mmCIF file of C-alpha atoms (C1' of nucleotides) in Angstrom:
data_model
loop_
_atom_site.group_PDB
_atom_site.id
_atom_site.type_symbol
_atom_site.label_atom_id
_atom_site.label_comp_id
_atom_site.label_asym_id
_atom_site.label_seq_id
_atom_site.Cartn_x
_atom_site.Cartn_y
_atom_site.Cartn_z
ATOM 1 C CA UNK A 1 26.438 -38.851 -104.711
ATOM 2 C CA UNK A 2 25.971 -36.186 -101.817
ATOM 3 C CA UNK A 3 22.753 -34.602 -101.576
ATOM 4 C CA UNK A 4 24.629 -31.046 -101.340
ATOM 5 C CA UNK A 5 26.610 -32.448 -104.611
ATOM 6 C CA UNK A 6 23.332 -32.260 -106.723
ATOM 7 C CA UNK A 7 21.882 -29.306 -104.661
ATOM 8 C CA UNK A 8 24.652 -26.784 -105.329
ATOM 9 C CA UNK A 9 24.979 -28.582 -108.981
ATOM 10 C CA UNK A 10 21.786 -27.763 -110.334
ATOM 11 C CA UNK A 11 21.111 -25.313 -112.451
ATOM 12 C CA UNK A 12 18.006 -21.910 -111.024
ATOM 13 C CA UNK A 13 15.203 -23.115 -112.272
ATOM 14 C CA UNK A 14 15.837 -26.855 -110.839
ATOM 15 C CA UNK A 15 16.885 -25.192 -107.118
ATOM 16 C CA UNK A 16 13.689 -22.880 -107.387
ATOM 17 C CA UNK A 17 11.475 -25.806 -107.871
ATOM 18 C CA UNK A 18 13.390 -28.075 -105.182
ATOM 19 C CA UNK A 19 13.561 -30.538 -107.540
ATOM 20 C CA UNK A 20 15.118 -32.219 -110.815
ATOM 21 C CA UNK A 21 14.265 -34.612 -112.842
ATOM 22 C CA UNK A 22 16.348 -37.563 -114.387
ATOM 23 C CA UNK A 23 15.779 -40.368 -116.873
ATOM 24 C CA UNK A 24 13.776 -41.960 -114.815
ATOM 25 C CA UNK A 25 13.315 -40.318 -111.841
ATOM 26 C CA UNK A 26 12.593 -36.949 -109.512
ATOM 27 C CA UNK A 27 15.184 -36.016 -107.250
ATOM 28 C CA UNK A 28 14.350 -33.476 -104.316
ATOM 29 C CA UNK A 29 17.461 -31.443 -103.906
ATOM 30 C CA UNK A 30 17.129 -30.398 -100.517
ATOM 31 C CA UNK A 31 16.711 -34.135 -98.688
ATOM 32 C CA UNK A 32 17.393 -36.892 -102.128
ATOM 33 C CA UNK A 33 14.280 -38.065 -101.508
ATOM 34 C CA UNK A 34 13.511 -39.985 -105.177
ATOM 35 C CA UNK A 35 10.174 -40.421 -107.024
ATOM 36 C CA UNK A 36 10.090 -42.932 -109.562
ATOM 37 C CA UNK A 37 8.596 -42.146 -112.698
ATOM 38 C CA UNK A 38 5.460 -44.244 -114.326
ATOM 39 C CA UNK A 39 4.212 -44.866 -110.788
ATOM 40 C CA UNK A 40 1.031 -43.562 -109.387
ATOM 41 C CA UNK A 41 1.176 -42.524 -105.179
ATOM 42 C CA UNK A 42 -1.585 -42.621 -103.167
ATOM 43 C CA UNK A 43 -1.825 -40.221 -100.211
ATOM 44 C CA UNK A 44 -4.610 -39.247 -98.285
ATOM 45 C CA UNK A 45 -7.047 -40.926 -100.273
ATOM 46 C CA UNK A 46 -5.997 -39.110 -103.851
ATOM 47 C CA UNK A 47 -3.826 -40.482 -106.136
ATOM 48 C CA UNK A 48 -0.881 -38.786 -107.273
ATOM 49 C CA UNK A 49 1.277 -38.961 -110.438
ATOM 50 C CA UNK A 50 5.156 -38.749 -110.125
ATOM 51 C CA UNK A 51 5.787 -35.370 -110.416
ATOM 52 C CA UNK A 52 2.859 -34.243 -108.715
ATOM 53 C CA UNK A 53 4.014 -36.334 -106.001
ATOM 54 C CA UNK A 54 7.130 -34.605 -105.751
ATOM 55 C CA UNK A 55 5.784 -31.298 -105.328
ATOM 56 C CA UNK A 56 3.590 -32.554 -102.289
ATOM 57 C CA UNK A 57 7.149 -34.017 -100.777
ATOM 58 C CA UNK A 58 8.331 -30.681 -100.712
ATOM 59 C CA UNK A 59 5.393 -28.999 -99.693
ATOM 60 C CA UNK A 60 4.960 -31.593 -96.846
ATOM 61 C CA UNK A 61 8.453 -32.129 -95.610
ATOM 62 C CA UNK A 62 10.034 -28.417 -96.240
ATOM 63 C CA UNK A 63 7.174 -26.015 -96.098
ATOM 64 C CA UNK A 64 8.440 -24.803 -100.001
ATOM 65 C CA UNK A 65 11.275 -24.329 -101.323
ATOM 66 C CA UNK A 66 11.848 -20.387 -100.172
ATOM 67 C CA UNK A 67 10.889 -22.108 -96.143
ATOM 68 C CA UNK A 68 13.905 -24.206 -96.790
ATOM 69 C CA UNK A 69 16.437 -21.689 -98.374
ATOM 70 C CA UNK A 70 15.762 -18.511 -96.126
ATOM 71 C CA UNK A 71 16.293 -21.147 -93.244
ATOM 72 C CA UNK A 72 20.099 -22.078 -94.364
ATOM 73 C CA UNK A 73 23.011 -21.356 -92.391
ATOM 74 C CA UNK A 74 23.390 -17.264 -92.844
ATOM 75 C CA UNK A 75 26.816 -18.573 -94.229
ATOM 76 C CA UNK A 76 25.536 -20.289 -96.809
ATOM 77 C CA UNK A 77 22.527 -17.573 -97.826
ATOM 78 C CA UNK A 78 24.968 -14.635 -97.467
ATOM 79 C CA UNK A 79 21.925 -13.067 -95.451
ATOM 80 C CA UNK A 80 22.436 -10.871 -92.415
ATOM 81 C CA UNK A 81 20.038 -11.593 -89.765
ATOM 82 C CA UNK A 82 17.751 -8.321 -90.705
ATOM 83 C CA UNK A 83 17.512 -9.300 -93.836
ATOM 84 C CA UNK A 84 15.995 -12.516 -93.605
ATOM 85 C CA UNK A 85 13.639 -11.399 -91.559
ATOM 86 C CA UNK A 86 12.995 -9.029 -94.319
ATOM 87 C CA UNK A 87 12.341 -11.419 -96.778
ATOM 88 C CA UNK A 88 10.218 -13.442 -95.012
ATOM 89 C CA UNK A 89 8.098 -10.754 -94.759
ATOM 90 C CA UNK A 90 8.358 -9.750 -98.174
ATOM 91 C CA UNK A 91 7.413 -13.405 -99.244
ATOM 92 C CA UNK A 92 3.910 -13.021 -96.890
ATOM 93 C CA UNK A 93 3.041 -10.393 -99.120
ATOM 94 C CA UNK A 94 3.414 -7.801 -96.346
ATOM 95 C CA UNK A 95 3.160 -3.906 -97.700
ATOM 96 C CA UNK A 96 6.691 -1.459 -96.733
ATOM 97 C CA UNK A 97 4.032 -0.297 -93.815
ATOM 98 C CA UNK A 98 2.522 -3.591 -91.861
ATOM 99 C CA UNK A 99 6.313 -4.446 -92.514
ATOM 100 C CA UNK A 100 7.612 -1.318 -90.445
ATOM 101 C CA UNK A 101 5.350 -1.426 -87.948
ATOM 102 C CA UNK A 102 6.021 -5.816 -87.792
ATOM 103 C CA UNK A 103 10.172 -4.234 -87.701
ATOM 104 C CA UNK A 104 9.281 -1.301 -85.380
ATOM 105 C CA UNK A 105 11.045 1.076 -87.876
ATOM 106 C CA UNK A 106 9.815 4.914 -88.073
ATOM 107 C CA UNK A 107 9.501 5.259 -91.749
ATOM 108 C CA UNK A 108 8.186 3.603 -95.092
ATOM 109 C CA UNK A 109 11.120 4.406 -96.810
ATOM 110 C CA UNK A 110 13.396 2.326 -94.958
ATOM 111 C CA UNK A 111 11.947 -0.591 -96.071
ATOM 112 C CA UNK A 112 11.994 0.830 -99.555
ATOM 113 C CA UNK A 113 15.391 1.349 -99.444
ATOM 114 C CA UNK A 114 16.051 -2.229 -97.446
ATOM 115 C CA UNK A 115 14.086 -3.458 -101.242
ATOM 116 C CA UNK A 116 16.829 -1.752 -103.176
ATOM 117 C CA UNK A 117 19.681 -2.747 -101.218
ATOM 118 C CA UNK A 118 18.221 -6.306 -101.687
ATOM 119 C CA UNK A 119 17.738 -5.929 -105.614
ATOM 120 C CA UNK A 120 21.273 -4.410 -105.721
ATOM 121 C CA UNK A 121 22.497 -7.340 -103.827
ATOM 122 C CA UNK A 122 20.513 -9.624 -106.383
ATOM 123 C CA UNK A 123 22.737 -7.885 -109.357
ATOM 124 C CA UNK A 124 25.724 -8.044 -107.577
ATOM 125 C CA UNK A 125 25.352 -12.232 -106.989
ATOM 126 C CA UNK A 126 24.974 -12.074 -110.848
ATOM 127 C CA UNK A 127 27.410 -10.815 -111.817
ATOM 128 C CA UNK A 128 29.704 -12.661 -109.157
ATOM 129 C CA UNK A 129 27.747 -15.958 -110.785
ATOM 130 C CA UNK A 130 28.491 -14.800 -114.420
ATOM 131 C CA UNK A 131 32.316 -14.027 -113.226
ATOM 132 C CA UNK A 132 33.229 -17.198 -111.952
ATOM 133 C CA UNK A 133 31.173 -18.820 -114.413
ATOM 134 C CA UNK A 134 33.460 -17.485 -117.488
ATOM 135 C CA UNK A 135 36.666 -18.020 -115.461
ATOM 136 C CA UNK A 136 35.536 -21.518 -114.565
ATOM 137 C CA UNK A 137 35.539 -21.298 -118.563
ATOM 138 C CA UNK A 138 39.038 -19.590 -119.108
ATOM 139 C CA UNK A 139 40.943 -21.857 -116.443
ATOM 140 C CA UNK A 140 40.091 -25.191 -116.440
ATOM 141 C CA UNK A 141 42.703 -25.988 -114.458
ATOM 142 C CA UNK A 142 41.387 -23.611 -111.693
ATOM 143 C CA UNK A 143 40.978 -25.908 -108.118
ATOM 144 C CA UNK A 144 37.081 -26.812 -107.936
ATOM 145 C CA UNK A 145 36.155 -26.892 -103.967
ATOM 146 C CA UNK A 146 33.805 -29.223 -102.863
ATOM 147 C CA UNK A 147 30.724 -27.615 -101.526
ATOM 148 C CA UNK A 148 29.842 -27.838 -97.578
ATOM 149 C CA UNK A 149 27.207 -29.892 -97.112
ATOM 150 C CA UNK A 150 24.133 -28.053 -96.285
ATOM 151 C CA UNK A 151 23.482 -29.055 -92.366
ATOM 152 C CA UNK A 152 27.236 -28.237 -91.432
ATOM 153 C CA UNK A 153 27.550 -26.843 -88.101
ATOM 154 C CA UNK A 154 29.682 -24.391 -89.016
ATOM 155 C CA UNK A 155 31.341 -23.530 -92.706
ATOM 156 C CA UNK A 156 34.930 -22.183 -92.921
ATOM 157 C CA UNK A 157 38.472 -22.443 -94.751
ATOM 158 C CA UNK A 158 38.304 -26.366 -93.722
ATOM 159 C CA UNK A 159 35.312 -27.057 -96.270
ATOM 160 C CA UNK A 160 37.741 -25.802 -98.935
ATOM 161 C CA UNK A 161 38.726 -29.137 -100.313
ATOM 162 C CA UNK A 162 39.337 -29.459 -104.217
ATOM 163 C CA UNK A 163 37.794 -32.436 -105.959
ATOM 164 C CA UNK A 164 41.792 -34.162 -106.157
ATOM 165 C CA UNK A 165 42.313 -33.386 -102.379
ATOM 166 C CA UNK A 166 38.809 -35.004 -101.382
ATOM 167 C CA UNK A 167 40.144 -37.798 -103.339
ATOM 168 C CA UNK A 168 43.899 -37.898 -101.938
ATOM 169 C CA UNK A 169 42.708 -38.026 -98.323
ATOM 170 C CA UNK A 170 39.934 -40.445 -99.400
ATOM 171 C CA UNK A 171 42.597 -42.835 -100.871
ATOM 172 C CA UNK A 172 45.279 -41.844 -97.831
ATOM 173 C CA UNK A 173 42.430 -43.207 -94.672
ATOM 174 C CA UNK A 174 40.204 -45.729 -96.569
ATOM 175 C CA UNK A 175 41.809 -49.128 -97.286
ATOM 176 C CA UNK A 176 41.780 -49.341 -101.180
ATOM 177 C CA UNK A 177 38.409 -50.723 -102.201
ATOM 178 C CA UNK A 178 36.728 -50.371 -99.118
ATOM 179 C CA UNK A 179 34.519 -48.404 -96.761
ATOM 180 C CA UNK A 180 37.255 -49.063 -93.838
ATOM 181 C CA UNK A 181 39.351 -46.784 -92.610
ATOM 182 C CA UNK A 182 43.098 -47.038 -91.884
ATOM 183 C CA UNK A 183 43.094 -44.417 -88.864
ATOM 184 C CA UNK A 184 40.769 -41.660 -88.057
ATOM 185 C CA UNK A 185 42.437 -38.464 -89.198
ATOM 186 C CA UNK A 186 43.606 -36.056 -86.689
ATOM 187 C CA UNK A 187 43.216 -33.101 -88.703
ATOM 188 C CA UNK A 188 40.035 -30.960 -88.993
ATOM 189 C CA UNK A 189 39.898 -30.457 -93.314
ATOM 190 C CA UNK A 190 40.485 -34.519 -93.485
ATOM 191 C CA UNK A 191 38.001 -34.991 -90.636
ATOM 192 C CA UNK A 192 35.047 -33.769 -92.808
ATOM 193 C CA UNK A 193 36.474 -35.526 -96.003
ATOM 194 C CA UNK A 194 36.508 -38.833 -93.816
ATOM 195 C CA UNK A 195 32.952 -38.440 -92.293
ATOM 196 C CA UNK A 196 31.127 -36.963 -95.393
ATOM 197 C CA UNK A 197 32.213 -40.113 -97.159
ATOM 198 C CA UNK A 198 30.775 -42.056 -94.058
ATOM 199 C CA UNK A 199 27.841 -40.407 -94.320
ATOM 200 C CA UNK A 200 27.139 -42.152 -97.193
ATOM 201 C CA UNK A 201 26.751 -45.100 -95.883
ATOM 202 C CA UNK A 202 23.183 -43.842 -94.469
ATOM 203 C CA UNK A 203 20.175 -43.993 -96.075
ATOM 204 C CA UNK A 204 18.334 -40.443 -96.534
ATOM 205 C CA UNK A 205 14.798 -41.845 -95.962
ATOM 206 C CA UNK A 206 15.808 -44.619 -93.464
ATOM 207 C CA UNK A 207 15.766 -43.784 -89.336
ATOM 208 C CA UNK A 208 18.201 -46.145 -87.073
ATOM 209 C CA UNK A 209 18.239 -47.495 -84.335
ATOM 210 C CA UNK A 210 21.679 -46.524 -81.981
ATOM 211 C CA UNK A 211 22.334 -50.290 -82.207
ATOM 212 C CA UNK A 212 22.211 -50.355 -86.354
ATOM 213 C CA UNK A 213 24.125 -47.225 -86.559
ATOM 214 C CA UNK A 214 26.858 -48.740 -84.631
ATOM 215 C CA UNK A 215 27.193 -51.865 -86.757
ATOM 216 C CA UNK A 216 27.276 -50.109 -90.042
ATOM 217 C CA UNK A 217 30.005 -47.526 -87.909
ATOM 218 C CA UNK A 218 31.563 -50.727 -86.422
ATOM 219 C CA UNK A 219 32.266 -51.871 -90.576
ATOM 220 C CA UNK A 220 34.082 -48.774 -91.160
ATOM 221 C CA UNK A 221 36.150 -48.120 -88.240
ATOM 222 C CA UNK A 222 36.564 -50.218 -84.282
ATOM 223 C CA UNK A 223 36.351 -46.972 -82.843
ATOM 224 C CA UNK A 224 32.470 -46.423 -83.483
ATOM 225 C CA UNK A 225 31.615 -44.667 -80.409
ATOM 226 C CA UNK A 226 33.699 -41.760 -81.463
ATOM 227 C CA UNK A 227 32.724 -41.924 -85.016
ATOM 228 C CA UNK A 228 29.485 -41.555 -83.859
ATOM 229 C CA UNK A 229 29.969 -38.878 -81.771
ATOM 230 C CA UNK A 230 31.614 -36.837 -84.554
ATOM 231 C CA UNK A 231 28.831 -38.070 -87.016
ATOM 232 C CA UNK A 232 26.477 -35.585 -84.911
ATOM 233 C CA UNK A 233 28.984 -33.095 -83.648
ATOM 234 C CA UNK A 234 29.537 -32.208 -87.840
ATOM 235 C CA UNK A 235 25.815 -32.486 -88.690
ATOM 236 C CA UNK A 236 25.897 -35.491 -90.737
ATOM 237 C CA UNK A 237 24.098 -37.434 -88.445
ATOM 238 C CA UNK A 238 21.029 -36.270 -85.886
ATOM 239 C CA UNK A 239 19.326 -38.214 -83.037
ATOM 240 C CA UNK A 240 16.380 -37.836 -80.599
ATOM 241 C CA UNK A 241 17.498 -36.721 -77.389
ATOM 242 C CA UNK A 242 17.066 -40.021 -75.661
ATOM 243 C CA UNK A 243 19.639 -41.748 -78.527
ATOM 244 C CA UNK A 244 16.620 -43.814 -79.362
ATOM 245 C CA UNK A 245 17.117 -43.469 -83.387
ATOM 246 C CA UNK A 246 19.357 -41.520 -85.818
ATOM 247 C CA UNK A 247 18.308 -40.559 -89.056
ATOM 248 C CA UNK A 248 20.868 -38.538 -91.843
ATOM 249 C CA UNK A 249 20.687 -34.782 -91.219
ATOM 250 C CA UNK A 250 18.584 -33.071 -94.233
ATOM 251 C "C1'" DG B 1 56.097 -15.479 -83.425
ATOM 252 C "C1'" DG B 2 52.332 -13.899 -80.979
ATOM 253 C "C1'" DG B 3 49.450 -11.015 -77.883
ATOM 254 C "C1'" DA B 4 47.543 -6.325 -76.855
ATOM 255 C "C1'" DC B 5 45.949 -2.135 -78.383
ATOM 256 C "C1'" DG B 6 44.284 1.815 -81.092
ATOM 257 C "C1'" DA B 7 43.205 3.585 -85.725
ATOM 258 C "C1'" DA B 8 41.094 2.948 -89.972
ATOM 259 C "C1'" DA B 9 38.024 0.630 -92.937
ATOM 260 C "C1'" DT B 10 33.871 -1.707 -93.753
ATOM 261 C "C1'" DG B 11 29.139 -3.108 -93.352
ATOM 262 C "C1'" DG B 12 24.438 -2.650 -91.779
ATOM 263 C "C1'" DC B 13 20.617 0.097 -90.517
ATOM 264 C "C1'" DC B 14 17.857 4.152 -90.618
ATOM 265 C "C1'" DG B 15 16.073 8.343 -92.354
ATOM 266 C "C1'" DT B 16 15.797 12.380 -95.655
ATOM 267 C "C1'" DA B 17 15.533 14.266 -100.115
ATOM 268 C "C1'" DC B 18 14.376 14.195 -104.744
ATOM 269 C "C1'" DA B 19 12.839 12.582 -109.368
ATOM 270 C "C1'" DC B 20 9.415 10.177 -111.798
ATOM 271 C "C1'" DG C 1 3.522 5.664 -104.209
ATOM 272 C "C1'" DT C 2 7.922 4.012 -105.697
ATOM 273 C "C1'" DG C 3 12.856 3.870 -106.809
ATOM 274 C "C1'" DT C 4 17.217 5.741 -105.946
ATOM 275 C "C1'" DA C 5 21.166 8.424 -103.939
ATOM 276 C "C1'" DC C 6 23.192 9.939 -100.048
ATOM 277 C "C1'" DG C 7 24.664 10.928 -95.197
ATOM 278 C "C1'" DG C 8 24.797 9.895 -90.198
ATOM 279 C "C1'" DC C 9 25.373 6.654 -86.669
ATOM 280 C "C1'" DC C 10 26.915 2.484 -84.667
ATOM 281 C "C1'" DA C 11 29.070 -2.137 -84.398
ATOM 282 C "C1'" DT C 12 32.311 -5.156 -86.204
ATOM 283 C "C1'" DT C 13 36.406 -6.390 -88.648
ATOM 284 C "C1'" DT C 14 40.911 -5.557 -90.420
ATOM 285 C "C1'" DC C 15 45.341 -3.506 -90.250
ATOM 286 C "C1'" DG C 16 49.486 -1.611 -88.346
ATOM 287 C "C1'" DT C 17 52.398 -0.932 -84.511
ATOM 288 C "C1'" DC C 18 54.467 -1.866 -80.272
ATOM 289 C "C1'" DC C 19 56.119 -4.834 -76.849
ATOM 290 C "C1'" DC C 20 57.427 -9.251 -74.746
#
DNA sequence: GGGACGAAATGGCCGTACAC
DNA sequence: GTGTACGGCCATTTCGTCCC
């Protein structure tokens, strides 16, 4: 499964806590990172039981939870530029007035009314929620798209890909069975069905060296260098500047 | 069909006014 | 002090029309 897959699966209460948990296991949603249950951690000289554990992941590797969100693609947090900046200050605990002097506005009440806009908007994504929910109910036979996953580059009509498309292409450019592909797709939409399902081929919590990213590339397709190349270009993949190790975008 | 252009619509930001 | 409604201004996007 893709990270993003359990991300944009999980239900409020899992996303606000950056975490779920399974039989037998935590999952962080924003990196997979997985914490076994029944085992103790030590870090930093303390010991630290599963879930406990998890928390410090998140507060070590992504700040917390609201860090991570408010620093999505605007495309994906449906947040003009303004009002993320907003929020961030709202989440300090700033007052409307150290908040209009930190936004060099001229009055109080523009923040106030920046709050209601934002509490509107909060209804509004509701209601949109509830919406689709009950006509995900009433159509079952309504298209499902396949969310973006959450380092893209850039999000448009190409990451609108229904479940039985995905699936299509998948079974169209891998040979049946296999992690091989046929022939590297020409087309945008199929590109990012093809190299999402590469991507899975990385580890979350592994780091590689160019010459091990190559080989498990090399398995897949004999053009590696330009799977590569498109690997990072998408944001599946990052690297150090120097090319010196590649680790799955999170 | 597609590019250029102007008009209209929309969205975001800011501030004022008013009720509680 | 806070929440809300509303209007003005500006920038961006969308739409319709014309022309090639």
């Amino acid at each position: 499964m893709v990270i993003s897959d359990r991300f944009w699966e999980a239900p409020l209460e899992d996303l606000k806590k950056g975490y779920l948990e399974e039989k037998e296991q935590f999952v962080c949603l924003l990196c997979g990172n997985q914490v076994e249950k029944g085992i103790i951690y030590p870090q930093d000289n303390t010991l630290y039981e599963a879930e406990k554990f998890m928390n410090l992941h998140i507060q070590r590797e992504h700040g917390s939870v609201f860090d991570y969100l408010i620093g999505l693609n605007k495309k994906l947090t449906g947040l003009t530029d303004h009002q993320n900046r907003l929020l961030r200050l709202f989440y300090e605990g700033k007052n409307d007035n150290e908040i209009k002097q930190v936004m060099e506005v001229g009055s109080t009440s523009t923040i106030r009314n920046h709050r209601f806009v934002l509490k509107e908007k909060e209804r509004q994504a509701k209601m949109l929620l509830t919406l689709m929910e009950l006509l995900k109910e009433k159509d079952e036979h309504a298209p499902s798209l396949i969310p973006p996953h959450q380092t893209a580059t850039m999000v448009d009509d190409r990451y609108n890909v229904t479940k039985e498309e995905q699936e299509k292409m998948l079974k169209k450019y891998f040979i049946e069975g296999s992690k091989s592909l046929k022939t590297f797709p020409a087309k945008e939409k199929q590109k990012l069905v093809v190299l999402r399902e590469i991507s899975t081929l990385f580890h979350p919590k592994e780091t590689y060296a160019e010459k091990d990213v190559n080989e498990v590339l090399k398995s897949v397709y004999y053009d590696f260098v330009t799977l590569r190349r498109y690997m990072i270009e998408y944001g599946f993949l990052d690297r150090k500047p120097d090319g010196s190790a590649y680790w799955l975008k999170k």
